Coordinates of C-alpha atoms in Angstrom, one line a residue:
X203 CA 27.6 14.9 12.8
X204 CA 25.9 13.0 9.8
X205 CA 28.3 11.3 7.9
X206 CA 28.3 12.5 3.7
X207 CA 26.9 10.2 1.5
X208 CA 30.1 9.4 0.0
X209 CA 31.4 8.3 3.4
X210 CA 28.6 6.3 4.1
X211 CA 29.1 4.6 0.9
X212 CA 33.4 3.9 1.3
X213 CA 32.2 2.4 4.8
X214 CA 29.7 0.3 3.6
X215 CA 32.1 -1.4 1.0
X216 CA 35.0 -2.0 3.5
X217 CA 32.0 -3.6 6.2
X218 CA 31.0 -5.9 3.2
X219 CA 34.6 -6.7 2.5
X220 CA 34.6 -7.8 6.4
X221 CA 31.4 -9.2 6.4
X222 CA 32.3 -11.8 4.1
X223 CA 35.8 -12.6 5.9
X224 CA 34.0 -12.7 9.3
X225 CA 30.3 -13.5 9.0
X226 CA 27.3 -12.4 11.0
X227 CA 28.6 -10.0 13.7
X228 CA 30.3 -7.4 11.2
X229 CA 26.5 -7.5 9.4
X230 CA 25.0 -6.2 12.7
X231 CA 28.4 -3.7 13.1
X232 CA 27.0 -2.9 9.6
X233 CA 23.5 -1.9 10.3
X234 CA 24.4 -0.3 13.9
X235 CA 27.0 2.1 11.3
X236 CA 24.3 2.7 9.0
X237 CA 22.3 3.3 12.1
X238 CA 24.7 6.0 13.5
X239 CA 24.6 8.3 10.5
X240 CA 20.8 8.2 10.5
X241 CA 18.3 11.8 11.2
X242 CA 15.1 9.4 12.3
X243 CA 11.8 11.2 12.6
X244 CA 8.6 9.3 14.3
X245 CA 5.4 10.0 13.4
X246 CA 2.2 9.2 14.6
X247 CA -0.6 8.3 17.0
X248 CA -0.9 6.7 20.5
X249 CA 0.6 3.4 18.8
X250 CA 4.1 5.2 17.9
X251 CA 3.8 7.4 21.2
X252 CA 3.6 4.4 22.8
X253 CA 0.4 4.8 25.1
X254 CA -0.8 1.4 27.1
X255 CA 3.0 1.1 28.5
X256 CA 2.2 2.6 31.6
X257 CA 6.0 4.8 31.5
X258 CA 5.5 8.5 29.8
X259 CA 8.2 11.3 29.3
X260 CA 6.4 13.7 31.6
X261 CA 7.3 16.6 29.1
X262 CA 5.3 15.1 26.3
X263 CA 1.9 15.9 28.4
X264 CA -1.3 14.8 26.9
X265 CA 0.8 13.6 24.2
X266 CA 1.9 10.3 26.2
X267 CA 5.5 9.6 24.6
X268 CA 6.8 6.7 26.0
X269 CA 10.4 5.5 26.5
X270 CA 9.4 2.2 26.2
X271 CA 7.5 3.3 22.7
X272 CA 9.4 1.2 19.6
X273 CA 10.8 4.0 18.2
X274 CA 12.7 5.0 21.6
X275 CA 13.8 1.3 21.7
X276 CA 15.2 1.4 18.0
X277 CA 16.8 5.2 19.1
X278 CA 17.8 3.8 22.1
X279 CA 19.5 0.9 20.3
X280 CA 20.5 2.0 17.0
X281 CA 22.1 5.2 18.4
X282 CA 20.5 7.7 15.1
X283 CA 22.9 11.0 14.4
X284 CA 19.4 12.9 15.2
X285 CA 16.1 11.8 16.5
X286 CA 12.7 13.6 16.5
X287 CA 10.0 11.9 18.5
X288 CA 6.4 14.0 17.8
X289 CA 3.9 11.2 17.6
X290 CA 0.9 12.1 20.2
X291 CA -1.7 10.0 21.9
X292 CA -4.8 10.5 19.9
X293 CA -3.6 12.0 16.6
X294 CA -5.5 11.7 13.6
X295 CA -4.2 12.6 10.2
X296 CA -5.0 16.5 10.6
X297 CA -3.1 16.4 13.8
X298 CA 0.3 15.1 12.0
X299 CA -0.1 17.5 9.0
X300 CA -0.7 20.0 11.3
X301 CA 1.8 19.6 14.1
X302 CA 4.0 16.8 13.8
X303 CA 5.9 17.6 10.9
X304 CA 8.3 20.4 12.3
X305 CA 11.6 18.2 12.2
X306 CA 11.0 16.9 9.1
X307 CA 13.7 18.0 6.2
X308 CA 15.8 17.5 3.5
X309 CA 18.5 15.4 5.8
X310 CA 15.8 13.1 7.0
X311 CA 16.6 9.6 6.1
X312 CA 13.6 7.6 8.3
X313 CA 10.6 8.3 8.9
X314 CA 8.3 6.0 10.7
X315 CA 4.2 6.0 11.5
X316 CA 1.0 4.5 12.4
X317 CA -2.1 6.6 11.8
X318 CA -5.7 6.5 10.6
X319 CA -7.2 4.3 13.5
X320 CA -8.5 7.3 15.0
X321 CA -9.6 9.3 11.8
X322 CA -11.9 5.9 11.5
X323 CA -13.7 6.2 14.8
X324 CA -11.1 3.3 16.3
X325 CA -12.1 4.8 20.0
X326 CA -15.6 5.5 19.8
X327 CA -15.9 1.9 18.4
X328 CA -14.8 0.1 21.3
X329 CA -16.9 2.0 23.7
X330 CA -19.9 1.4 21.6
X331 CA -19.2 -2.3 21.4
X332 CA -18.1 -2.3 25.1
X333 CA -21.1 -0.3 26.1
X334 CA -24.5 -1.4 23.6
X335 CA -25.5 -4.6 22.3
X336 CA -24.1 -6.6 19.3
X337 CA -26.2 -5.5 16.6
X338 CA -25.2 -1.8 17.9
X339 CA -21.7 -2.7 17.9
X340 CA -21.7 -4.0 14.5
X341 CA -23.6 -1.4 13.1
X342 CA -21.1 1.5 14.5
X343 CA -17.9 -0.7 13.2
X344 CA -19.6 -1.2 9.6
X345 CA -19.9 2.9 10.1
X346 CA -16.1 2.7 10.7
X347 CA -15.3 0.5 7.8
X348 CA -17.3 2.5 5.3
X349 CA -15.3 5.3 6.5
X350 CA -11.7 3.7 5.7
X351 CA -12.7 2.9 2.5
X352 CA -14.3 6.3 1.1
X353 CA -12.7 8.9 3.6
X354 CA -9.6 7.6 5.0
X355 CA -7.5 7.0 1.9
X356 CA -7.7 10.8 1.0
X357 CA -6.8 11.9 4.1
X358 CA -3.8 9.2 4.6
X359 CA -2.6 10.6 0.7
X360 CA -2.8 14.2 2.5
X361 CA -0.3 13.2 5.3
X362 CA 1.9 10.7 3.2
X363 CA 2.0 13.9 0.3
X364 CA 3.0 16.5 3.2
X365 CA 5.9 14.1 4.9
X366 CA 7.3 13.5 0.8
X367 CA 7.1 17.2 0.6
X368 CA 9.6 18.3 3.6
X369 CA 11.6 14.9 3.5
X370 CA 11.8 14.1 0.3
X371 CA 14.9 11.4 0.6
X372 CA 13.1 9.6 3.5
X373 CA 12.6 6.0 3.9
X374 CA 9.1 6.1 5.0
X375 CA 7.7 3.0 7.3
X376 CA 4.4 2.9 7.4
X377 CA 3.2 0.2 10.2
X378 CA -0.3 -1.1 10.9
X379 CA -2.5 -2.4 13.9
X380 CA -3.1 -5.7 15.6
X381 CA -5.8 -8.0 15.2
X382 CA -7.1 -7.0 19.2
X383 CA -8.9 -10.6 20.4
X384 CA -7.7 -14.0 19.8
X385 CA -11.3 -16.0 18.5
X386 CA -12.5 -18.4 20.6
X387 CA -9.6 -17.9 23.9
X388 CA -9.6 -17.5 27.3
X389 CA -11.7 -15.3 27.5
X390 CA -15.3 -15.6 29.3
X391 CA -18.3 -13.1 29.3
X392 CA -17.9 -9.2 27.6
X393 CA -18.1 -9.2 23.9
X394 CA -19.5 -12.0 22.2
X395 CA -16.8 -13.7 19.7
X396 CA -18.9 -12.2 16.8
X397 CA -18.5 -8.6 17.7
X398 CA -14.7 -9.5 18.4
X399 CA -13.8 -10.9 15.3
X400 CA -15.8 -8.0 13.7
X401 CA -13.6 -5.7 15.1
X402 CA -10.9 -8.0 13.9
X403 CA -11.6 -8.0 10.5
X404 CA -12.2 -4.0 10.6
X405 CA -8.5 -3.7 11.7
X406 CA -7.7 -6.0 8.8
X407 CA -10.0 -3.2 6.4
X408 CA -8.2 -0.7 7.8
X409 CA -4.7 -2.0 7.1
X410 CA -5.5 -2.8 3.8
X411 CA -6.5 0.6 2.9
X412 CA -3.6 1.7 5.0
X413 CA -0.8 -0.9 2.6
X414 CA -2.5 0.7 -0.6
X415 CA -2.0 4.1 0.1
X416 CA 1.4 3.5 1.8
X417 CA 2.3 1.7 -1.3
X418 CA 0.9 4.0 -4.1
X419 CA 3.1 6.6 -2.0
X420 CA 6.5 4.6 -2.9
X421 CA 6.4 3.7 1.2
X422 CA 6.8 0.7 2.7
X423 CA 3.9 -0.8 4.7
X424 CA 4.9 -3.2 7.7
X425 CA 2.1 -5.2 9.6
X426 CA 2.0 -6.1 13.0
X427 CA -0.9 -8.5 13.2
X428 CA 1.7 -11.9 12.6
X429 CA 4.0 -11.2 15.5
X430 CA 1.1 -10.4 17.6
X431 CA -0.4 -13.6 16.9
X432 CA -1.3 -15.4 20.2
X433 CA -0.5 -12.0 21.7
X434 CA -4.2 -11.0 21.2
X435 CA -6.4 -10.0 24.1
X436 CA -8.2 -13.2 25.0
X437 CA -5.2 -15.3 24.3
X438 CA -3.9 -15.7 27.2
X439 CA -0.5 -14.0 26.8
X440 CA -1.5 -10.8 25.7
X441 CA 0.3 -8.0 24.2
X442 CA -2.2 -5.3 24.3
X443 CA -4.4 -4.3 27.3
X444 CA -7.8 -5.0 27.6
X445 CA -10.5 -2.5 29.0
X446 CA -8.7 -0.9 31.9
X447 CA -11.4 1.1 34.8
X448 CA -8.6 2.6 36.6
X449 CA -7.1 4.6 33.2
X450 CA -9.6 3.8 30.5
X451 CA -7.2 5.7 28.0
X452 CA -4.3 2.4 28.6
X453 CA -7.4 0.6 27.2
X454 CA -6.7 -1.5 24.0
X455 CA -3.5 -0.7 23.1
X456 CA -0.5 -2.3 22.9
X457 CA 1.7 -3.1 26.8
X458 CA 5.8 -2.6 26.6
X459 CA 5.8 -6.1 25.7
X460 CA 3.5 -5.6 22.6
X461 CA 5.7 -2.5 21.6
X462 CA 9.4 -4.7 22.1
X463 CA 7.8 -7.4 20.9
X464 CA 6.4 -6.5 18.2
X465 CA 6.3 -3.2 16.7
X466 CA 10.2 -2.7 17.6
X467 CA 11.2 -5.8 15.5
X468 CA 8.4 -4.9 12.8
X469 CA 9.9 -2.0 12.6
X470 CA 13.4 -2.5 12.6
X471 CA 12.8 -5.2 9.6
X472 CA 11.4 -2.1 7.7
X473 CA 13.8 0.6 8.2

């Protein structure tokens, strides 16, 4: 049962009170209350669903939602009152205004997502680059980037105007995408280092455009690309997977260590 607002409120005095009589561990009995009296709703596409962990929920289907996703790990650990998971593998921002927004209410107190990548072309960019020469590669991700800064921010207003619409007390965390290679790694032979930190700096476009809106929306935008920092592909320790023949779909997004590494503690800083 959610707790009233009032309650919520007496509690949080008296775990203050305690706080300061008995330091740190009453501030994560604190949050872990807070937590409890939560209605959580996650957005998104494959990065919130939480494709590239090789684990699914086999009655998500093509949708791909993965226990090991970050916002099963935060559910999983914060313990919400309610918890609706409807991010899908391959959304773009029709797809969420269209079908992810069922659970969404007046009670809803978080809200998390991570969308536009694939509005922008995000797939079709790294088979071009993967597949075609460099001047190809940069020509389709300066197609991608024009995109993101004419077309995208409408259609991220659409989605960010629909979820204020149904849940219109909801702290909103918007969260980004990696930077994919680390310049100059381990890495030897497949795309040259210019096409890589091309497609680096479109991710960088991208979550600019992404923060703005986010931000002209009253939401709060978190990034991932520090904590994935020497996490890139190419680095040596990655986080994400690289191009994968056996399931090309796993390709380029993040492993369960990029989502608990990562996008769980970028996101639990945010909510």
């Amino acid at each position: 049962m959610k707790l009233s607002r009032m309650t919520a409120y007496v509690s949080s005095i008296f775990l203050t009170a305690a706080f300061a009589l008995t330091g740190a561990g009453v501030a994560s009995a604190a949050t872990h209350a807070q937590a409890a009296g939560t209605d959580y709703v996650a957005l998104g596409d494959s990065y919130s669903s939480g494709v590239g962990t090789g684990t699914y929920d086999s009655s998500s289907g093509s949708c791909k939602r993965s226990p090991k996703a970050y916002p099963s790990l935060w559910a999983a650990s914060h313990a919400p009152a309610t918890f609706a998971f409807t991010a899908c593998s391959g959304a773009t921002t029709g797809d969420v205004t269209a079908g992810q927004l069922g659970p969404l209410n007046s009670s809803t107190d978080l809200v998390s997502i991570t969308i536009g990548g694939n509005d922008a072309g995000f797939s079709d960019v790294m088979t071009t680059c993967v597949l075609n020469s460099q001047s190809t590669c940069i020509n389709r991700i300066n197609q991608a980037r024009t995109y993101a800064d004419t077309v995208l921010p409408g259609k991220l207003d659409a989605v960010y105007d629909a979820i204020r619409a149904k849940a219109p007390n909801a702290h909103v965390v918007v969260i980004g995408y990696p930077h994919f290679y680390k310049i100059g790694g381990s890495c030897f032979g497949g795309l040259s280092d210019t096409s890589r930190a091309a497609i680096n700096s479109a991710a960088d476009e991208l979550n600019a455009v992404t923060a703005k809106r986010a931000a002209d929306h009253g939401y709060t935008f978190a990034s991932v690309v520090p904590p994935f920092t020497n996490h890139e592909i190419c680095s040596g320790s990655s986080w994400l997977n690289s191009l994968v023949w056996t399931n090309i779909g796993e390709s380029y997004h993040p492993t369960a260590a990029g989502q608990s590494g990562a996008y769980l503690p970028t996101f639990a800083n945010a909510a």
